[in-house]
mmCIF file of C-alpha atoms in Angstrom:
data_model
loop_
_atom_site.group_PDB
_atom_site.id
_atom_site.type_symbol
_atom_site.label_atom_id
_atom_site.label_comp_id
_atom_site.label_asym_id
_atom_site.label_seq_id
_atom_site.Cartn_x
_atom_site.Cartn_y
_atom_site.Cartn_z
ATOM 1 C CA MET A 546 31.248 -20.170 10.708
ATOM 2 C CA MET A 547 28.097 -21.266 12.508
ATOM 3 C CA PRO A 548 29.471 -20.643 16.045
ATOM 4 C CA PHE A 549 30.242 -17.065 15.037
ATOM 5 C CA ILE A 550 26.778 -16.588 13.530
ATOM 6 C CA ARG A 551 25.076 -17.935 16.658
ATOM 7 C CA ALA A 552 27.115 -15.651 18.896
ATOM 8 C CA MET A 553 26.297 -12.623 16.739
ATOM 9 C CA GLU A 554 22.588 -13.451 16.539
ATOM 10 C CA GLU A 555 22.487 -13.910 20.313
ATOM 11 C CA GLY A 556 24.434 -10.679 20.833
ATOM 12 C CA ASP A 557 26.955 -12.488 23.027
ATOM 13 C CA ILE A 558 29.935 -10.154 22.609
ATOM 14 C CA GLU A 559 32.097 -11.941 25.164
ATOM 15 C CA LYS A 560 31.645 -15.308 23.479
ATOM 16 C CA LEU A 561 32.176 -13.756 20.040
ATOM 17 C CA GLY A 562 35.431 -12.167 21.208
ATOM 18 C CA ALA A 563 36.702 -15.488 22.554
ATOM 19 C CA LEU A 564 35.838 -17.265 19.290
ATOM 20 C CA ILE A 565 37.655 -14.606 17.262
ATOM 21 C CA GLU A 566 40.792 -14.793 19.448
ATOM 22 C CA ALA A 567 40.944 -18.573 19.062
ATOM 23 C CA PHE A 568 40.297 -18.405 15.318
ATOM 24 C CA LEU A 569 43.036 -15.847 14.739
ATOM 25 C CA LEU A 570 45.480 -18.301 16.320
ATOM 26 C CA ALA A 571 44.248 -21.458 14.599
ATOM 27 C CA GLY A 572 42.443 -20.475 11.365
ATOM 28 C CA ASN A 573 44.022 -20.018 7.958
ATOM 29 C CA PRO A 574 44.193 -16.510 6.390
ATOM 30 C CA ASP A 575 41.558 -17.210 3.720
ATOM 31 C CA GLU A 576 39.034 -18.298 6.340
ATOM 32 C CA GLN A 577 39.958 -15.337 8.520
ATOM 33 C CA TYR A 578 39.282 -12.995 5.598
ATOM 34 C CA GLU A 579 35.866 -14.622 5.136
ATOM 35 C CA LEU A 580 35.208 -14.091 8.841
ATOM 36 C CA ALA A 581 35.998 -10.370 8.551
ATOM 37 C CA ASP A 582 33.438 -10.081 5.745
ATOM 38 C CA LEU A 583 30.846 -12.020 7.765
ATOM 39 C CA LEU A 584 31.370 -9.827 10.819
ATOM 40 C CA ALA A 585 30.948 -6.690 8.706
ATOM 41 C CA GLN A 586 27.724 -8.048 7.185
ATOM 42 C CA TYR A 587 26.265 -8.554 10.665
ATOM 43 C CA GLY A 588 27.339 -5.071 11.725
ATOM 44 C CA PHE A 589 30.187 -6.073 14.021
ATOM 45 C CA LEU A 590 32.537 -3.555 12.480
ATOM 46 C CA GLN A 591 35.035 -3.252 15.323
ATOM 47 C CA GLU A 592 35.469 -7.021 15.397
ATOM 48 C CA ALA A 593 35.885 -7.085 11.594
ATOM 49 C CA VAL A 594 38.616 -4.443 11.906
ATOM 50 C CA GLN A 595 40.299 -6.611 14.540
ATOM 51 C CA VAL A 596 40.476 -9.512 12.081
ATOM 52 C CA LEU A 597 41.736 -7.314 9.260
ATOM 53 C CA ASP A 598 44.352 -5.830 11.597
ATOM 54 C CA HIS A 599 45.627 -9.343 12.194
ATOM 55 C CA LEU A 600 45.740 -10.094 8.470
ATOM 56 C CA HIS A 601 47.418 -6.767 7.766
ATOM 57 C CA TYR A 602 50.105 -7.726 10.257
ATOM 58 C CA LEU A 603 50.631 -10.999 8.380
ATOM 59 C CA PHE A 604 50.514 -9.388 4.926
ATOM 60 C CA PRO A 605 51.615 -5.745 5.328
ATOM 61 C CA GLU A 606 51.896 -5.132 1.572
ATOM 62 C CA GLU A 607 48.441 -6.475 0.706
ATOM 63 C CA SER A 608 46.587 -3.418 -0.604
ATOM 64 C CA GLN A 609 43.151 -5.035 -0.603
ATOM 65 C CA LEU A 610 43.320 -5.394 3.171
ATOM 66 C CA LYS A 611 44.014 -1.675 3.528
ATOM 67 C CA ILE A 612 41.043 -0.815 1.340
ATOM 68 C CA ASP A 613 38.696 -3.173 3.185
ATOM 69 C CA GLN A 614 39.786 -1.793 6.524
ATOM 70 C CA ALA A 615 39.454 1.800 5.280
ATOM 71 C CA GLN A 616 35.889 1.121 4.139
ATOM 72 C CA LEU A 617 35.041 -0.164 7.607
ATOM 73 C CA TYR A 618 36.624 2.905 9.188
ATOM 74 C CA LEU A 619 34.459 5.122 6.987
ATOM 75 C CA GLU A 620 31.345 3.284 8.172
ATOM 76 C CA MET A 621 32.563 3.842 11.741
ATOM 77 C CA ASP A 622 33.065 7.593 11.096
ATOM 78 C CA LYS A 623 36.818 7.236 11.529
ATOM 79 C CA GLU A 624 37.656 9.209 8.415
ATOM 80 C CA ASP A 625 41.223 10.119 9.382
ATOM 81 C CA ALA A 626 42.184 6.492 9.905
ATOM 82 C CA ALA A 627 40.527 5.540 6.614
ATOM 83 C CA LEU A 628 42.299 8.254 4.634
ATOM 84 C CA GLU A 629 45.637 7.349 6.165
ATOM 85 C CA LEU A 630 45.234 3.756 4.941
ATOM 86 C CA LEU A 631 43.990 4.688 1.484
ATOM 87 C CA THR A 632 46.799 7.120 0.798
ATOM 88 C CA THR A 633 49.351 4.388 1.526
ATOM 89 C CA VAL A 634 48.087 2.141 -1.294
ATOM 90 C CA ASP A 635 50.850 2.018 -3.890
ATOM 91 C CA LYS A 636 50.023 3.406 -7.324
ATOM 92 C CA SER A 637 51.501 0.322 -8.932
ATOM 93 C CA SER A 638 49.089 -1.948 -7.063
ATOM 94 C CA GLU A 639 46.247 -3.605 -8.923
ATOM 95 C CA ALA A 640 43.987 -2.407 -6.105
ATOM 96 C CA TYR A 641 44.920 1.264 -6.592
ATOM 97 C CA PRO A 642 41.844 2.089 -8.761
ATOM 98 C CA GLN A 643 39.649 0.605 -6.005
ATOM 99 C CA ALA A 644 41.413 2.801 -3.454
ATOM 100 C CA LEU A 645 40.711 5.813 -5.657
ATOM 101 C CA LEU A 646 37.062 4.787 -5.916
ATOM 102 C CA THR A 647 36.790 4.484 -2.134
ATOM 103 C CA LEU A 648 38.326 7.939 -1.782
ATOM 104 C CA ALA A 649 35.853 9.257 -4.354
ATOM 105 C CA ASP A 650 32.962 7.775 -2.363
ATOM 106 C CA TYR A 651 34.212 9.525 0.748
ATOM 107 C CA TYR A 652 34.640 12.907 -0.922
ATOM 108 C CA GLN A 653 31.235 12.557 -2.574
ATOM 109 C CA MET A 654 29.691 11.752 0.806
ATOM 110 C CA ILE A 655 31.050 14.975 2.353
ATOM 111 C CA GLY A 656 30.077 17.089 -0.663
ATOM 112 C CA LEU A 657 33.508 17.632 -2.233
ATOM 113 C CA TYR A 658 32.238 16.654 -5.666
ATOM 114 C CA GLU A 659 35.081 18.083 -7.707
ATOM 115 C CA VAL A 660 37.656 16.136 -5.695
ATOM 116 C CA ALA A 661 35.510 12.997 -5.972
ATOM 117 C CA GLU A 662 35.343 13.387 -9.751
ATOM 118 C CA GLN A 663 39.114 13.861 -9.948
ATOM 119 C CA LYS A 664 39.638 10.569 -8.095
ATOM 120 C CA ILE A 665 37.183 8.697 -10.330
ATOM 121 C CA ASN A 666 38.738 10.166 -13.471
ATOM 122 C CA GLU A 667 42.176 9.097 -12.271
ATOM 123 C CA ALA A 668 40.870 5.560 -11.751
ATOM 124 C CA ILE A 669 39.212 5.552 -15.199
ATOM 125 C CA GLY A 670 42.526 6.700 -16.665
ATOM 126 C CA ILE A 671 44.041 3.460 -15.355
ATOM 127 C CA LEU A 672 41.094 1.203 -16.258
ATOM 128 C CA PRO A 673 39.204 3.082 -19.001
ATOM 129 C CA ASN A 674 36.748 0.276 -19.740
ATOM 130 C CA GLU A 675 35.937 -0.798 -16.184
ATOM 131 C CA PRO A 676 32.102 -0.748 -15.895
ATOM 132 C CA LEU A 677 32.070 -0.226 -12.124
ATOM 133 C CA LEU A 678 34.213 2.896 -12.409
ATOM 134 C CA LEU A 679 32.092 4.294 -15.231
ATOM 135 C CA TYR A 680 28.945 3.544 -13.234
ATOM 136 C CA ALA A 681 30.399 5.349 -10.222
ATOM 137 C CA LYS A 682 31.047 8.402 -12.373
ATOM 138 C CA GLY A 683 27.483 8.263 -13.680
ATOM 139 C CA GLU A 684 26.153 8.215 -10.120
ATOM 140 C CA LEU A 685 28.316 11.212 -9.219
ATOM 141 C CA LEU A 686 27.094 13.143 -12.261
ATOM 142 C CA LEU A 687 23.493 12.320 -11.312
ATOM 143 C CA GLU A 688 24.020 13.605 -7.771
ATOM 144 C CA THR A 689 25.519 16.851 -9.070
ATOM 145 C CA GLY A 690 22.655 17.473 -11.500
ATOM 146 C CA ARG A 691 24.556 16.721 -14.720
ATOM 147 C CA TYR A 692 21.764 14.502 -15.986
ATOM 148 C CA LEU A 693 22.596 14.389 -19.692
ATOM 149 C CA GLU A 694 26.204 13.340 -19.017
ATOM 150 C CA ALA A 695 25.031 10.744 -16.502
ATOM 151 C CA ALA A 696 22.517 9.321 -18.994
ATOM 152 C CA ARG A 697 25.160 9.015 -21.715
ATOM 153 C CA ILE A 698 27.436 7.022 -19.438
ATOM 154 C CA MET A 699 24.618 4.722 -18.275
ATOM 155 C CA GLU A 700 23.436 4.107 -21.843
ATOM 156 C CA ASP A 701 27.001 3.187 -22.860
ATOM 157 C CA LEU A 702 27.005 0.629 -20.043
ATOM 158 C CA ILE A 703 23.903 -1.233 -21.263
ATOM 159 C CA PRO A 704 25.901 -3.665 -23.483
ATOM 160 C CA VAL A 705 28.021 -4.648 -20.436
ATOM 161 C CA LYS A 706 25.243 -4.469 -17.818
ATOM 162 C CA ASP A 707 26.013 -8.012 -16.627
ATOM 163 C CA ALA A 708 29.250 -6.620 -15.189
ATOM 164 C CA ILE A 709 27.115 -4.591 -12.736
ATOM 165 C CA PRO A 710 24.722 -7.314 -11.551
ATOM 166 C CA ALA A 711 23.397 -5.425 -8.527
ATOM 167 C CA VAL A 712 22.068 -2.536 -10.645
ATOM 168 C CA ASP A 713 19.057 -2.293 -12.941
ATOM 169 C CA LEU A 714 20.387 0.092 -15.595
ATOM 170 C CA SER A 715 16.929 0.538 -17.119
ATOM 171 C CA LEU A 716 15.583 1.789 -13.817
ATOM 172 C CA LYS A 717 18.668 3.930 -13.227
ATOM 173 C CA LEU A 718 18.241 5.599 -16.629
ATOM 174 C CA ALA A 719 14.564 6.183 -15.896
ATOM 175 C CA GLU A 720 15.525 7.869 -12.623
ATOM 176 C CA ILE A 721 18.157 10.016 -14.315
ATOM 177 C CA TYR A 722 15.829 11.218 -17.062
ATOM 178 C CA SER A 723 13.075 11.895 -14.535
ATOM 179 C CA ALA A 724 15.464 13.832 -12.310
ATOM 180 C CA GLY A 725 16.264 16.005 -15.333
ATOM 181 C CA ALA A 726 12.526 16.391 -16.141
ATOM 182 C CA ALA A 727 13.035 14.450 -19.409
ATOM 183 C CA TYR A 728 9.938 12.372 -18.696
ATOM 184 C CA GLU A 729 9.311 11.326 -22.285
ATOM 185 C CA GLU A 730 12.767 9.732 -22.388
ATOM 186 C CA ALA A 731 12.259 8.141 -18.961
ATOM 187 C CA ILE A 732 9.026 6.312 -19.806
ATOM 188 C CA PRO A 733 10.476 3.514 -22.034
ATOM 189 C CA TYR A 734 13.052 2.722 -19.364
ATOM 190 C CA TYR A 735 10.363 2.558 -16.669
ATOM 191 C CA GLU A 736 8.375 0.177 -18.852
ATOM 192 C CA GLU A 737 11.476 -1.964 -19.359
ATOM 193 C CA ALA A 738 12.114 -2.025 -15.611
ATOM 194 C CA LEU A 739 8.492 -3.018 -14.951
ATOM 195 C CA GLN A 740 8.842 -5.978 -17.305
ATOM 196 C CA LYS A 741 11.560 -7.290 -14.976
ATOM 197 C CA GLU A 742 9.832 -6.510 -11.674
ATOM 198 C CA VAL A 743 6.511 -4.868 -10.834
ATOM 199 C CA ALA A 744 7.591 -2.886 -7.760
ATOM 200 C CA PRO A 745 5.465 -0.181 -6.056
ATOM 201 C CA ASP A 746 8.074 2.574 -6.287
ATOM 202 C CA VAL A 747 8.684 1.892 -9.963
ATOM 203 C CA LEU A 748 4.948 1.933 -10.682
ATOM 204 C CA PHE A 749 4.560 5.248 -8.880
ATOM 205 C CA HIS A 750 7.442 6.959 -10.664
ATOM 206 C CA ALA A 751 6.378 5.520 -14.015
ATOM 207 C CA SER A 752 2.881 6.895 -13.475
ATOM 208 C CA TYR A 753 4.281 10.280 -12.422
ATOM 209 C CA ALA A 754 6.371 10.455 -15.606
ATOM 210 C CA SER A 755 3.299 9.537 -17.664
ATOM 211 C CA PHE A 756 1.273 12.210 -15.873
ATOM 212 C CA GLN A 757 3.890 14.850 -16.667
ATOM 213 C CA VAL A 758 3.678 14.145 -20.418
ATOM 214 C CA GLN A 759 -0.136 13.936 -20.313
ATOM 215 C CA HIS A 760 -0.299 10.166 -20.864
ATOM 216 C CA TYR A 761 -3.091 10.075 -18.324
ATOM 217 C CA GLU A 762 -4.591 6.703 -19.230
ATOM 218 C CA THR A 763 -1.201 5.030 -18.774
ATOM 219 C CA ALA A 764 -0.761 6.811 -15.448
ATOM 220 C CA VAL A 765 -4.160 5.532 -14.271
ATOM 221 C CA LYS A 766 -3.257 1.973 -15.276
ATOM 222 C CA HIS A 767 -0.001 2.049 -13.316
ATOM 223 C CA LEU A 768 -1.559 3.723 -10.281
ATOM 224 C CA GLU A 769 -4.422 1.250 -10.069
ATOM 225 C CA SER A 770 -1.894 -1.587 -10.208
ATOM 226 C CA LEU A 771 0.177 0.135 -7.531
ATOM 227 C CA LEU A 772 -2.726 0.551 -5.101
ATOM 228 C CA GLU A 773 -3.837 -3.006 -5.689
ATOM 229 C CA ILE A 774 -0.345 -4.233 -4.752
ATOM 230 C CA ASP A 775 0.135 -1.774 -1.888
ATOM 231 C CA PRO A 776 -3.067 -0.091 -0.622
ATOM 232 C CA ASP A 777 -0.975 1.901 1.876
ATOM 233 C CA TYR A 778 1.123 3.644 -0.783
ATOM 234 C CA PHE A 779 -0.430 6.962 0.201
ATOM 235 C CA SER A 780 1.129 9.150 -2.517
ATOM 236 C CA GLY A 781 -0.637 7.030 -5.107
ATOM 237 C CA TYR A 782 -4.110 8.195 -4.070
ATOM 238 C CA MET A 783 -3.359 11.872 -4.644
ATOM 239 C CA LEU A 784 -1.709 11.261 -8.010
ATOM 240 C CA LEU A 785 -4.550 8.992 -9.116
ATOM 241 C CA ALA A 786 -7.114 11.619 -8.109
ATOM 242 C CA GLU A 787 -5.183 14.338 -9.945
ATOM 243 C CA THR A 788 -4.925 12.138 -13.032
ATOM 244 C CA TYR A 789 -8.674 11.459 -13.083
ATOM 245 C CA ALA A 790 -9.263 15.191 -12.666
ATOM 246 C CA MET A 791 -7.099 15.898 -15.729
ATOM 247 C CA LEU A 792 -9.263 13.401 -17.633
ATOM 248 C CA GLU A 793 -12.306 15.325 -16.323
ATOM 249 C CA LYS A 794 -13.475 12.180 -14.560
ATOM 250 C CA ASN A 795 -14.351 14.035 -11.392
ATOM 251 C CA GLU A 796 -16.467 11.300 -9.818
ATOM 252 C CA GLU A 797 -13.534 8.891 -10.137
ATOM 253 C CA ALA A 798 -11.198 11.583 -8.815
ATOM 254 C CA LEU A 799 -13.393 12.079 -5.744
ATOM 255 C CA LYS A 800 -13.543 8.329 -5.117
ATOM 256 C CA ALA A 801 -9.750 8.025 -5.414
ATOM 257 C CA ILE A 802 -9.118 10.787 -2.900
ATOM 258 C CA THR A 803 -11.771 9.556 -0.452
ATOM 259 C CA ASP A 804 -10.143 6.111 -0.670
ATOM 260 C CA GLY A 805 -6.942 7.885 0.306
ATOM 261 C CA ILE A 806 -8.675 9.591 3.234
ATOM 262 C CA ALA A 807 -9.930 6.203 4.414
ATOM 263 C CA ARG A 808 -6.306 5.034 4.499
ATOM 264 C CA ASP A 809 -4.794 8.200 5.969
ATOM 265 C CA GLU A 810 -7.284 10.433 7.729
ATOM 266 C CA PHE A 811 -4.590 12.872 8.880
ATOM 267 C CA GLU A 812 -3.385 14.017 5.447
ATOM 268 C CA LYS A 813 -4.665 17.563 5.037
ATOM 269 C CA GLU A 814 -3.906 17.705 1.307
ATOM 270 C CA TYR A 815 -6.383 14.891 0.684
ATOM 271 C CA TYR A 816 -9.184 16.938 2.247
ATOM 272 C CA LEU A 817 -8.190 20.039 0.293
ATOM 273 C CA PHE A 818 -8.273 18.150 -2.993
ATOM 274 C CA ALA A 819 -11.563 16.475 -2.063
ATOM 275 C CA GLY A 820 -13.003 19.918 -1.331
ATOM 276 C CA LYS A 821 -11.904 21.264 -4.720
ATOM 277 C CA ILE A 822 -13.333 18.273 -6.597
ATOM 278 C CA SER A 823 -16.594 18.475 -4.669
ATOM 279 C CA LEU A 824 -16.900 22.110 -5.741
ATOM 280 C CA LYS A 825 -16.379 21.079 -9.372
ATOM 281 C CA LEU A 826 -19.197 18.590 -8.931
ATOM 282 C CA GLY A 827 -21.406 21.294 -7.425
ATOM 283 C CA ARG A 828 -21.549 19.634 -4.013
ATOM 284 C CA VAL A 829 -21.195 22.693 -1.828
ATOM 285 C CA LYS A 830 -21.955 21.113 1.537
ATOM 286 C CA GLU A 831 -19.619 18.211 0.844
ATOM 287 C CA ALA A 832 -16.876 20.644 -0.194
ATOM 288 C CA GLU A 833 -17.410 22.676 2.973
ATOM 289 C CA SER A 834 -17.081 19.546 5.108
ATOM 290 C CA PHE A 835 -13.805 18.474 3.471
ATOM 291 C CA LEU A 836 -12.312 21.958 3.712
ATOM 292 C CA ARG A 837 -13.288 22.281 7.354
ATOM 293 C CA GLU A 838 -11.555 18.958 8.058
ATOM 294 C CA ALA A 839 -8.385 20.240 6.384
ATOM 295 C CA ILE A 840 -8.427 23.335 8.590
ATOM 296 C CA VAL A 841 -9.017 21.251 11.710
ATOM 297 C CA LEU A 842 -5.842 19.338 10.879
ATOM 298 C CA ASP A 843 -3.944 22.586 10.259
ATOM 299 C CA PRO A 844 -5.574 25.824 11.491
ATOM 300 C CA GLU A 845 -3.051 27.796 9.412
ATOM 301 C CA TYR A 846 -3.614 25.879 6.167
ATOM 302 C CA MET A 847 -3.899 28.918 3.920
ATOM 303 C CA ASP A 848 -4.993 27.105 0.752
ATOM 304 C CA ALA A 849 -7.937 25.505 2.521
ATOM 305 C CA ILE A 850 -8.819 28.709 4.396
ATOM 306 C CA PHE A 851 -8.826 30.763 1.207
ATOM 307 C CA ILE A 852 -10.976 28.306 -0.755
ATOM 308 C CA LEU A 853 -13.455 27.915 2.107
ATOM 309 C CA SER A 854 -13.616 31.697 2.550
ATOM 310 C CA SER A 855 -14.212 32.112 -1.181
ATOM 311 C CA LEU A 856 -16.906 29.435 -1.047
ATOM 312 C CA PHE A 857 -18.700 31.112 1.857
ATOM 313 C CA SER A 858 -18.478 34.469 0.105
ATOM 314 C CA SER A 859 -19.772 33.256 -3.258
ATOM 315 C CA GLU A 860 -22.618 31.371 -1.568
ATOM 316 C CA GLU A 861 -23.307 34.405 0.666
ATOM 317 C CA MET A 862 -22.849 32.239 3.753
ATOM 318 C CA ASP A 863 -21.865 35.339 5.661
ATOM 319 C CA GLU A 864 -22.400 34.139 9.231
ATOM 320 C CA GLU A 865 -20.333 31.029 8.514
ATOM 321 C CA LEU A 866 -17.505 33.136 7.080
ATOM 322 C CA ILE A 867 -17.414 35.480 10.055
ATOM 323 C CA GLU A 868 -17.573 32.525 12.436
ATOM 324 C CA LEU A 869 -14.609 30.920 10.633
ATOM 325 C CA TYR A 870 -12.624 34.145 10.947
ATOM 326 C CA GLU A 871 -13.407 34.489 14.636
ATOM 327 C CA THR A 872 -12.500 30.851 15.337
ATOM 328 C CA LEU A 873 -9.141 31.215 13.589
ATOM 329 C CA LYS A 874 -8.485 34.470 15.408
ATOM 330 C CA GLU A 875 -9.086 32.740 18.745
ATOM 331 C CA GLN A 876 -6.405 30.251 17.688
ATOM 332 C CA HIS A 877 -4.024 33.186 17.110
ATOM 333 C CA PHE A 878 -4.197 33.004 13.322
ATOM 334 C CA GLU A 879 -5.189 36.076 11.349
ATOM 335 C CA TRP A 880 -4.668 36.438 7.614
ATOM 336 C CA SER A 881 -5.198 39.561 5.546
ATOM 337 C CA SER A 882 -6.409 37.562 2.522
ATOM 338 C CA MET A 883 -9.649 36.941 4.420
ATOM 339 C CA TYR A 884 -10.376 40.649 4.918
ATOM 340 C CA PRO A 885 -12.017 41.356 1.520
ATOM 341 C CA PHE A 886 -14.358 38.398 1.991
ATOM 342 C CA ILE A 887 -15.271 39.493 5.525
ATOM 343 C CA ALA A 888 -15.816 43.095 4.456
ATOM 344 C CA SER A 889 -18.284 41.931 1.787
ATOM 345 C CA SER A 890 -20.062 39.690 4.297
ATOM 346 C CA TYR A 891 -20.535 42.499 6.796
ATOM 347 C CA GLU A 892 -21.752 44.729 3.962
ATOM 348 C CA ARG A 893 -24.388 42.177 2.932
ATOM 349 C CA LEU A 894 -25.418 41.845 6.571
ATOM 350 C CA GLU A 895 -25.806 45.649 6.638
ATOM 351 C CA LEU A 896 -23.250 45.923 9.430
ATOM 352 C CA TYR A 897 -21.607 48.873 7.734
ATOM 353 C CA ASP A 898 -19.237 49.959 10.504
ATOM 354 C CA GLU A 899 -17.721 46.484 10.660
ATOM 355 C CA ALA A 900 -17.620 46.326 6.848
ATOM 356 C CA TYR A 901 -15.810 49.685 6.703
ATOM 357 C CA ALA A 902 -13.239 48.506 9.276
ATOM 358 C CA PHE A 903 -12.424 45.398 7.243
ATOM 359 C CA TYR A 904 -12.389 47.249 3.924
ATOM 360 C CA LYS A 905 -9.784 49.585 5.414
ATOM 361 C CA LEU A 906 -7.739 46.647 6.701
ATOM 362 C CA ALA A 907 -7.939 44.920 3.336
ATOM 363 C CA TYR A 908 -7.005 48.089 1.426
ATOM 364 C CA THR A 909 -3.533 48.107 2.968
ATOM 365 C CA GLU A 910 -2.696 44.672 1.550
ATOM 366 C CA HIS A 911 -4.765 44.616 -1.654
ATOM 367 C CA LYS A 912 -3.865 47.789 -3.551
ATOM 368 C CA GLU A 913 -3.034 45.688 -6.618
ATOM 369 C CA ASP A 914 -6.398 43.884 -6.660
ATOM 370 C CA ALA A 915 -8.614 45.842 -9.052
ATOM 371 C CA ALA A 916 -11.735 43.750 -8.322
ATOM 372 C CA PHE A 917 -11.459 44.459 -4.600
ATOM 373 C CA LEU A 918 -10.727 48.145 -5.160
ATOM 374 C CA GLU A 919 -13.814 48.500 -7.342
ATOM 375 C CA LYS A 920 -16.043 47.063 -4.610
ATOM 376 C CA TYR A 921 -14.344 49.304 -2.061
ATOM 377 C CA VAL A 922 -14.952 52.438 -4.168
ATOM 378 C CA TYR A 923 -18.671 51.822 -4.483
ATOM 379 C CA PHE A 924 -18.937 50.940 -0.792
ATOM 380 C CA LEU A 925 -17.260 54.251 0.115
ATOM 381 C CA LEU A 926 -19.574 56.162 -2.201
ATOM 382 C CA GLU A 927 -22.620 54.495 -0.650
ATOM 383 C CA GLU A 928 -21.305 55.508 2.769
ATOM 384 C CA GLY A 929 -20.734 59.082 1.624
ATOM 385 C CA LYS A 930 -16.956 58.863 2.036
ATOM 386 C CA ARG A 931 -16.148 60.614 -1.238
ATOM 387 C CA ASP A 932 -12.644 61.793 -0.391
ATOM 388 C CA GLU A 933 -11.582 58.242 0.448
ATOM 389 C CA ALA A 934 -13.320 56.989 -2.699
ATOM 390 C CA LEU A 935 -11.301 59.467 -4.800
ATOM 391 C CA GLU A 936 -8.095 58.142 -3.265
ATOM 392 C CA VAL A 937 -8.992 54.566 -4.244
ATOM 393 C CA VAL A 938 -10.102 55.679 -7.718
ATOM 394 C CA ALA A 939 -6.675 57.262 -8.225
ATOM 395 C CA VAL A 940 -5.106 53.857 -7.535
ATOM 396 C CA LEU A 941 -7.475 52.221 -10.026
ATOM 397 C CA GLN A 942 -6.584 54.804 -12.676
ATOM 398 C CA LYS A 943 -2.944 53.770 -12.372
ATOM 399 C CA LEU A 944 -3.807 50.083 -12.439
ATOM 400 C CA GLN A 945 -6.237 50.374 -15.374
ATOM 401 C CA PRO A 946 -5.328 53.508 -17.361
ATOM 402 C CA GLU A 947 -7.310 52.173 -20.327
ATOM 403 C CA ASN A 948 -10.549 51.948 -18.305
ATOM 404 C CA SER A 949 -12.438 55.210 -18.785
ATOM 405 C CA THR A 950 -14.877 54.314 -15.984
ATOM 406 C CA TRP A 951 -12.540 55.630 -13.314
ATOM 407 C CA PHE A 952 -11.871 58.916 -15.104
ATOM 408 C CA ASP A 953 -15.567 59.435 -15.763
ATOM 409 C CA LEU A 954 -16.338 58.675 -12.133
ATOM 410 C CA VAL A 955 -14.029 61.453 -10.959
ATOM 411 C CA GLU A 956 -15.792 63.917 -13.248
#
């Protein structure tokens, strides 16, 4: 087969075609069948079909050839040709269950899950103990969100797992339980899979499952191993930082996320998280810097904008808040959630006309926010706008009917 391999690796289609023509005349059918498989492996699907066509001509009743050719047609997006071949496989043929399975794969691929399940069930009816058919049904159930049924099938296959050598059933069960949010059940299977192979994806998903059930120390162990193996596994930095935060190890959380930033300086969520953790640590300037970086990456990043606005407001950094608002406005982004903060800033700066304008803007969108409405009422009273204050008080009375303050204030 070496001449064929060299021609394929060199991409010499003309030479490959000549070799195939000669081999179809001189080779024996078994070797020709091997050639079809080799061509398919290298991605020369049309040439593989050519060889199978020849064999089909020699052995027109051989069902396996029809199935092989149909599978190639499916890869080539020639569904009609594939279906025509598959539907001609005789029900009495030993290959009929495989034809049904190929049909099921096709219907599953195009989203006709009920039809796919019917085909698999028909095949299982013929070969009820065939592991590959049962595994295929488990995969279909997983894809359609029937996690418990899928898990039962996969667990039943564990005693015969050697019959499915290309699949790690432990890992598959872990994935199924995780997909169904049954993380506690998934964890032992992840651990079993990790005993066989310590792979980055498995470590990440094992740590995520541990995080979900609050096994934070285990999650940290897996994530540190993951990032040691693959420092560019970016999702690991965020999860590690979140895990340290849950353990109230905020210094470690900040280090984890800044390590992530060093690896991927364009991930806005890293900067947002770093800003939040810096605030927890009382590092206001550091938090401001991280949040500003997040907004530079995405000028409409509402989470970062809100937290930075809240920070400026609580620290009475009024000029900075107004500057942020004006900068965003120049970039054609304006968000009503900023208005209460800006109104308070203008009020503290004794720019009462501007404060009044933003209070009015905020009032339209924040009539359910009692804390804002309270500030607005007292601002209006200070400005002598009693009729407007009464209107806002009426809203507060409805929101907080148990609070006598608002009824007393009217009196």
